[in-house]
Tab-separated table of C-alpha atoms in Angstrom:
chain	number	residue	atom	x	y	z
A	1	UNK	CA	34.056	13.640	48.190
A	2	UNK	CA	30.814	14.425	46.351
A	3	UNK	CA	29.354	17.747	45.449
A	4	UNK	CA	28.227	20.362	47.934
A	5	UNK	CA	24.591	21.263	48.615
A	6	UNK	CA	22.607	20.868	45.411
A	7	UNK	CA	19.964	23.589	45.177
A	8	UNK	CA	17.019	22.711	42.906
A	9	UNK	CA	14.613	25.265	41.441
A	10	UNK	CA	12.633	27.693	43.596
A	11	UNK	CA	9.509	25.551	43.469
A	12	UNK	CA	11.247	22.509	44.967
A	13	UNK	CA	13.039	24.601	47.577
A	14	UNK	CA	9.693	26.086	48.644
A	15	UNK	CA	8.221	22.593	48.933
A	16	UNK	CA	11.098	21.492	51.163
A	17	UNK	CA	10.739	24.566	53.378
A	18	UNK	CA	6.988	24.016	53.674
A	19	UNK	CA	7.585	20.446	54.809
A	20	UNK	CA	10.004	21.698	57.451
A	21	UNK	CA	7.649	24.428	58.684
A	22	UNK	CA	5.103	22.002	60.163
A	23	UNK	CA	6.024	19.744	63.058
A	24	UNK	CA	4.077	17.497	65.378
A	25	UNK	CA	5.149	16.901	68.986
A	26	UNK	CA	7.213	13.783	68.298
A	27	UNK	CA	8.982	15.176	65.218
A	28	UNK	CA	12.312	16.957	65.012
A	29	UNK	CA	14.160	18.634	62.190
A	30	UNK	CA	16.529	16.273	60.456
A	31	UNK	CA	14.685	13.118	61.508
A	32	UNK	CA	11.857	13.302	58.994
A	33	UNK	CA	11.434	10.487	56.500
A	34	UNK	CA	9.870	11.272	53.154
A	35	UNK	CA	8.515	9.819	49.934
A	36	UNK	CA	8.907	11.835	46.749
A	37	UNK	CA	6.398	10.637	44.155
A	38	UNK	CA	7.448	11.450	40.605
A	39	UNK	CA	10.979	12.302	41.689
A	40	UNK	CA	12.230	12.993	38.153
A	41	UNK	CA	16.030	13.385	38.486
A	42	UNK	CA	16.013	13.202	42.289
A	43	UNK	CA	16.797	16.871	42.889
A	44	UNK	CA	14.256	17.310	45.687
A	45	UNK	CA	15.331	14.139	47.494
A	46	UNK	CA	18.976	15.232	47.387
A	47	UNK	CA	18.128	18.687	48.695
A	48	UNK	CA	15.950	17.309	51.519
A	49	UNK	CA	18.848	15.233	52.828
A	50	UNK	CA	21.707	17.663	52.176
A	51	UNK	CA	19.822	20.560	53.791
A	52	UNK	CA	19.211	18.506	56.940
A	53	UNK	CA	15.423	18.380	56.647
A	54	UNK	CA	15.099	14.617	56.139
A	55	UNK	CA	17.055	11.626	57.411
A	56	UNK	CA	15.874	9.405	54.553
A	57	UNK	CA	13.953	9.856	51.309
A	58	UNK	CA	12.368	7.222	49.101
A	59	UNK	CA	12.486	8.741	45.609
A	60	UNK	CA	10.097	7.051	43.202
A	61	UNK	CA	9.022	7.526	39.617
A	62	UNK	CA	7.053	5.479	37.117
A	63	UNK	CA	9.582	6.086	34.343
A	64	UNK	CA	12.883	4.234	34.147
A	65	UNK	CA	14.592	7.122	32.321
A	66	UNK	CA	14.183	9.690	35.122
A	67	UNK	CA	15.058	7.042	37.711
A	68	UNK	CA	18.361	6.290	36.015
A	69	UNK	CA	19.205	10.012	36.127
A	70	UNK	CA	18.218	10.076	39.816
A	71	UNK	CA	20.410	7.061	40.605
A	72	UNK	CA	23.371	8.688	38.866
A	73	UNK	CA	22.843	11.984	40.723
A	74	UNK	CA	22.647	10.230	44.083
A	75	UNK	CA	25.612	7.947	43.395
A	76	UNK	CA	28.047	10.812	42.773
A	77	UNK	CA	27.256	12.705	45.968
A	78	UNK	CA	28.053	12.340	49.661
A	79	UNK	CA	26.503	13.553	52.889
A	80	UNK	CA	28.390	13.665	56.204
A	81	UNK	CA	31.307	11.879	54.487
A	82	UNK	CA	29.018	8.970	53.611
A	83	UNK	CA	27.589	7.964	50.235
A	84	UNK	CA	24.277	9.721	49.677
A	85	UNK	CA	22.877	6.316	48.714
A	86	UNK	CA	22.805	5.566	52.459
A	87	UNK	CA	20.111	8.227	52.811
A	88	UNK	CA	18.160	8.029	49.548
A	89	UNK	CA	16.468	4.984	48.051
A	90	UNK	CA	15.473	5.187	44.389
A	91	UNK	CA	12.635	2.914	43.308
A	92	UNK	CA	10.391	2.515	40.271
A	93	UNK	CA	6.765	2.714	41.343
A	94	UNK	CA	3.287	3.840	40.290
A	95	UNK	CA	2.215	6.604	42.660
A	96	UNK	CA	1.962	5.436	46.264
A	97	UNK	CA	0.813	1.890	45.447
A	98	UNK	CA	2.608	-0.651	47.610
A	99	UNK	CA	4.017	1.935	50.008
A	100	UNK	CA	1.650	1.032	52.861
A	101	UNK	CA	4.463	-0.057	55.171
A	102	UNK	CA	7.032	2.556	54.163
A	103	UNK	CA	7.622	4.883	57.139
A	104	UNK	CA	7.171	8.487	56.042
A	105	UNK	CA	6.240	11.661	57.891
A	106	UNK	CA	6.187	13.678	54.643
A	107	UNK	CA	4.954	12.778	51.168
A	108	UNK	CA	5.705	15.015	48.186
A	109	UNK	CA	3.613	14.931	45.010
A	110	UNK	CA	4.692	17.845	42.860
A	111	UNK	CA	4.549	19.004	39.264
A	112	UNK	CA	1.617	16.868	38.099
A	113	UNK	CA	-1.951	17.669	37.093
A	114	UNK	CA	-4.343	18.199	39.985
A	115	UNK	CA	-6.595	15.330	38.904
A	116	UNK	CA	-3.643	12.928	38.764
A	117	UNK	CA	-2.484	13.995	42.236
A	118	UNK	CA	-6.016	13.429	43.538
A	119	UNK	CA	-6.107	9.947	42.002
A	120	UNK	CA	-2.764	9.064	43.632
A	121	UNK	CA	-4.116	10.131	47.034
A	122	UNK	CA	-7.377	8.260	46.446
A	123	UNK	CA	-5.574	5.000	45.667
A	124	UNK	CA	-3.352	5.348	48.761
A	125	UNK	CA	-5.817	3.833	51.232
A	126	UNK	CA	-3.171	3.775	53.969
A	127	UNK	CA	-3.266	7.573	54.064
A	128	UNK	CA	-6.977	7.632	54.888
A	129	UNK	CA	-6.410	7.209	58.605
A	130	UNK	CA	-7.132	10.169	60.920
A	131	UNK	CA	-4.588	8.838	63.426
A	132	UNK	CA	-1.801	9.030	60.876
A	133	UNK	CA	0.208	12.267	61.014
A	134	UNK	CA	1.705	12.124	57.542
A	135	UNK	CA	1.776	15.553	55.889
A	136	UNK	CA	1.381	15.644	52.126
A	137	UNK	CA	3.041	18.465	50.192
A	138	UNK	CA	1.191	18.910	46.908
A	139	UNK	CA	1.664	21.163	43.894
A	140	UNK	CA	-0.519	20.980	40.809
A	141	UNK	CA	0.620	22.257	37.407
A	142	UNK	CA	-2.976	22.234	36.151
A	143	UNK	CA	-6.476	21.661	37.622
A	144	UNK	CA	-5.513	23.233	40.943
A	145	UNK	CA	-9.199	23.856	41.712
A	146	UNK	CA	-10.003	20.185	41.148
A	147	UNK	CA	-7.239	19.164	43.558
A	148	UNK	CA	-8.592	21.445	46.283
A	149	UNK	CA	-12.095	20.116	45.586
A	150	UNK	CA	-10.884	16.561	46.129
A	151	UNK	CA	-9.101	17.458	49.368
A	152	UNK	CA	-12.170	19.243	50.753
A	153	UNK	CA	-14.582	16.453	49.834
A	154	UNK	CA	-12.415	13.539	50.943
A	155	UNK	CA	-11.237	14.488	54.403
A	156	UNK	CA	-7.888	16.200	53.830
A	157	UNK	CA	-7.323	19.289	55.976
A	158	UNK	CA	-5.208	22.047	54.461
A	159	UNK	CA	-2.665	22.996	57.121
A	160	UNK	CA	-0.877	25.671	55.143
A	161	UNK	CA	-0.409	26.967	51.621
A	162	UNK	CA	2.452	28.962	50.217
A	163	UNK	CA	3.083	30.708	46.921
A	164	UNK	CA	6.359	30.631	45.030
A	165	UNK	CA	7.456	32.261	41.787
A	166	UNK	CA	9.626	30.094	39.594
A	167	UNK	CA	10.659	30.967	36.020
A	168	UNK	CA	8.014	33.690	35.810
A	169	UNK	CA	5.073	31.578	36.981
A	170	UNK	CA	3.427	31.567	40.405
A	171	UNK	CA	2.722	28.161	41.930
A	172	UNK	CA	0.711	27.227	45.006
A	173	UNK	CA	2.067	24.556	47.354
A	174	UNK	CA	-0.405	22.836	49.669
A	175	UNK	CA	0.478	21.108	52.946
A	176	UNK	CA	-2.344	18.826	54.104
A	177	UNK	CA	-3.117	15.754	56.171
A	178	UNK	CA	-6.084	13.426	56.397
A	179	UNK	CA	-8.497	13.966	59.290
A	180	UNK	CA	-11.634	12.470	57.727
A	181	UNK	CA	-13.676	15.673	57.914
A	182	UNK	CA	-15.539	16.767	54.789
A	183	UNK	CA	-15.414	20.496	54.103
A	184	UNK	CA	-17.852	22.659	52.158
A	185	UNK	CA	-16.133	25.344	50.104
A	186	UNK	CA	-17.368	27.672	47.399
A	187	UNK	CA	-16.024	27.481	43.857
A	188	UNK	CA	-14.097	30.722	44.373
A	189	UNK	CA	-12.520	29.431	47.597
A	190	UNK	CA	-11.499	26.244	45.788
A	191	UNK	CA	-10.062	28.311	42.949
A	192	UNK	CA	-7.805	30.535	45.031
A	193	UNK	CA	-7.391	28.699	48.349
A	194	UNK	CA	-8.888	30.210	51.488
A	195	UNK	CA	-5.560	29.911	53.352
A	196	UNK	CA	-4.075	32.380	50.886
A	197	UNK	CA	-6.902	34.822	51.596
A	198	UNK	CA	-6.338	34.601	55.353
A	199	UNK	CA	-2.542	34.663	55.070
A	200	UNK	CA	-1.845	36.490	51.800
A	201	UNK	CA	1.693	36.743	50.481
A	202	UNK	CA	2.237	40.495	50.139
A	203	UNK	CA	4.228	40.102	46.918
A	204	UNK	CA	2.657	37.123	45.173
A	205	UNK	CA	-0.992	36.861	46.205
A	206	UNK	CA	-2.399	39.736	44.144
A	207	UNK	CA	-0.666	38.621	40.899
A	208	UNK	CA	-1.846	35.086	41.693
A	209	UNK	CA	-5.532	35.920	42.143
A	210	UNK	CA	-5.512	38.585	39.426
A	211	UNK	CA	-4.453	35.976	36.877
A	212	UNK	CA	-7.393	33.787	37.895
A	213	UNK	CA	-9.739	36.764	37.639
A	214	UNK	CA	-8.431	37.583	34.144
A	215	UNK	CA	-8.880	34.012	32.928
A	216	UNK	CA	-12.432	33.792	34.250
A	217	UNK	CA	-13.325	37.256	32.901
A	218	UNK	CA	-12.118	36.211	29.446
A	219	UNK	CA	-14.190	33.019	29.643
A	220	UNK	CA	-17.297	34.993	30.616
A	221	UNK	CA	-16.751	37.427	27.742
A	222	UNK	CA	-16.477	34.594	25.237
A	223	UNK	CA	-19.600	32.846	26.553
A	224	UNK	CA	-21.563	36.095	26.552
A	225	UNK	CA	-20.455	36.869	23.001
A	226	UNK	CA	-21.774	33.469	21.943
A	227	UNK	CA	-25.182	34.398	23.367
A	228	UNK	CA	-25.055	31.839	26.170
A	229	UNK	CA	-25.817	32.216	29.871
A	230	UNK	CA	-22.958	32.160	32.386
A	231	UNK	CA	-24.520	33.302	35.656
A	232	UNK	CA	-22.628	30.723	37.713
A	233	UNK	CA	-19.308	31.949	36.340
A	234	UNK	CA	-20.307	35.559	37.050
A	235	UNK	CA	-21.068	34.615	40.653
A	236	UNK	CA	-17.638	33.012	41.009
A	237	UNK	CA	-15.999	36.097	39.511
A	238	UNK	CA	-17.827	38.365	41.951
A	239	UNK	CA	-16.732	36.223	44.902
A	240	UNK	CA	-13.120	36.145	43.668
A	241	UNK	CA	-13.137	39.933	43.593
A	242	UNK	CA	-14.558	39.972	47.131
A	243	UNK	CA	-11.877	37.521	48.296
A	244	UNK	CA	-9.262	39.786	46.753
A	245	UNK	CA	-10.528	42.715	48.807
A	246	UNK	CA	-10.598	40.562	51.958
A	247	UNK	CA	-6.991	39.561	51.359
A	248	UNK	CA	-5.953	43.194	50.931
A	249	UNK	CA	-7.550	44.043	54.272
A	250	UNK	CA	-5.713	41.126	55.877
A	251	UNK	CA	-2.426	42.383	54.436
A	252	UNK	CA	-3.084	45.830	55.855
A	253	UNK	CA	-3.832	44.365	59.303
A	254	UNK	CA	-0.596	42.397	59.214
A	255	UNK	CA	1.398	45.488	58.254
A	256	UNK	CA	-0.108	47.435	61.159
A	257	UNK	CA	0.698	44.605	63.601
A	258	UNK	CA	4.291	44.453	62.375
A	259	UNK	CA	4.942	48.156	62.996
């Protein structure tokens, strides 16, 4: 027999839970099929199957080194007394190119730069179909604002966002699907995510937005010291502070409703 349930880091667990928190009428837990782009050592794919969230995962990566580690990890494990290889396919691939006919209700693109994630979505023409119900779970290590800007401008609706703290850093995970509708959002809303403002995590949201406020405040101070104008940045900072206050009020309303 192979190893028991393999728990990855908190960030990957949160991504799996987010994928399982959204269901359409014809979907059931345990029957979801998924693609994990940039699967690294296959930890997410293994967890998705072993935890009963997915019935099959296509784990892909552009690098042969990580794929070999993923193949080894899958090969030495079992699920329901069967080889885990019956449930997970490991394949070398560039993004989502060539996956047009691969059945998948969930697509994971995690741990990359926001601009790279956006480019992967842009090149996946098969996703740009409003009748398709595929939910993408995204998590940017950098350029999070740019990722949200792409989603808003190119017809991807944000269904839910969640925050997770992993190794001292707070990450935002975005669940979205294509509906073809372009959305107009302010720079501050793109920076922090309006879903977080409406549904703030009582433990993680304030540290999350406060870090963004500190970074922008430092930038403004440096620009001002150099004798340059930064009115646009000041406007964004003001709106971020207003969004912070809105989120606090939403937290207070939720606490009152829960009593």
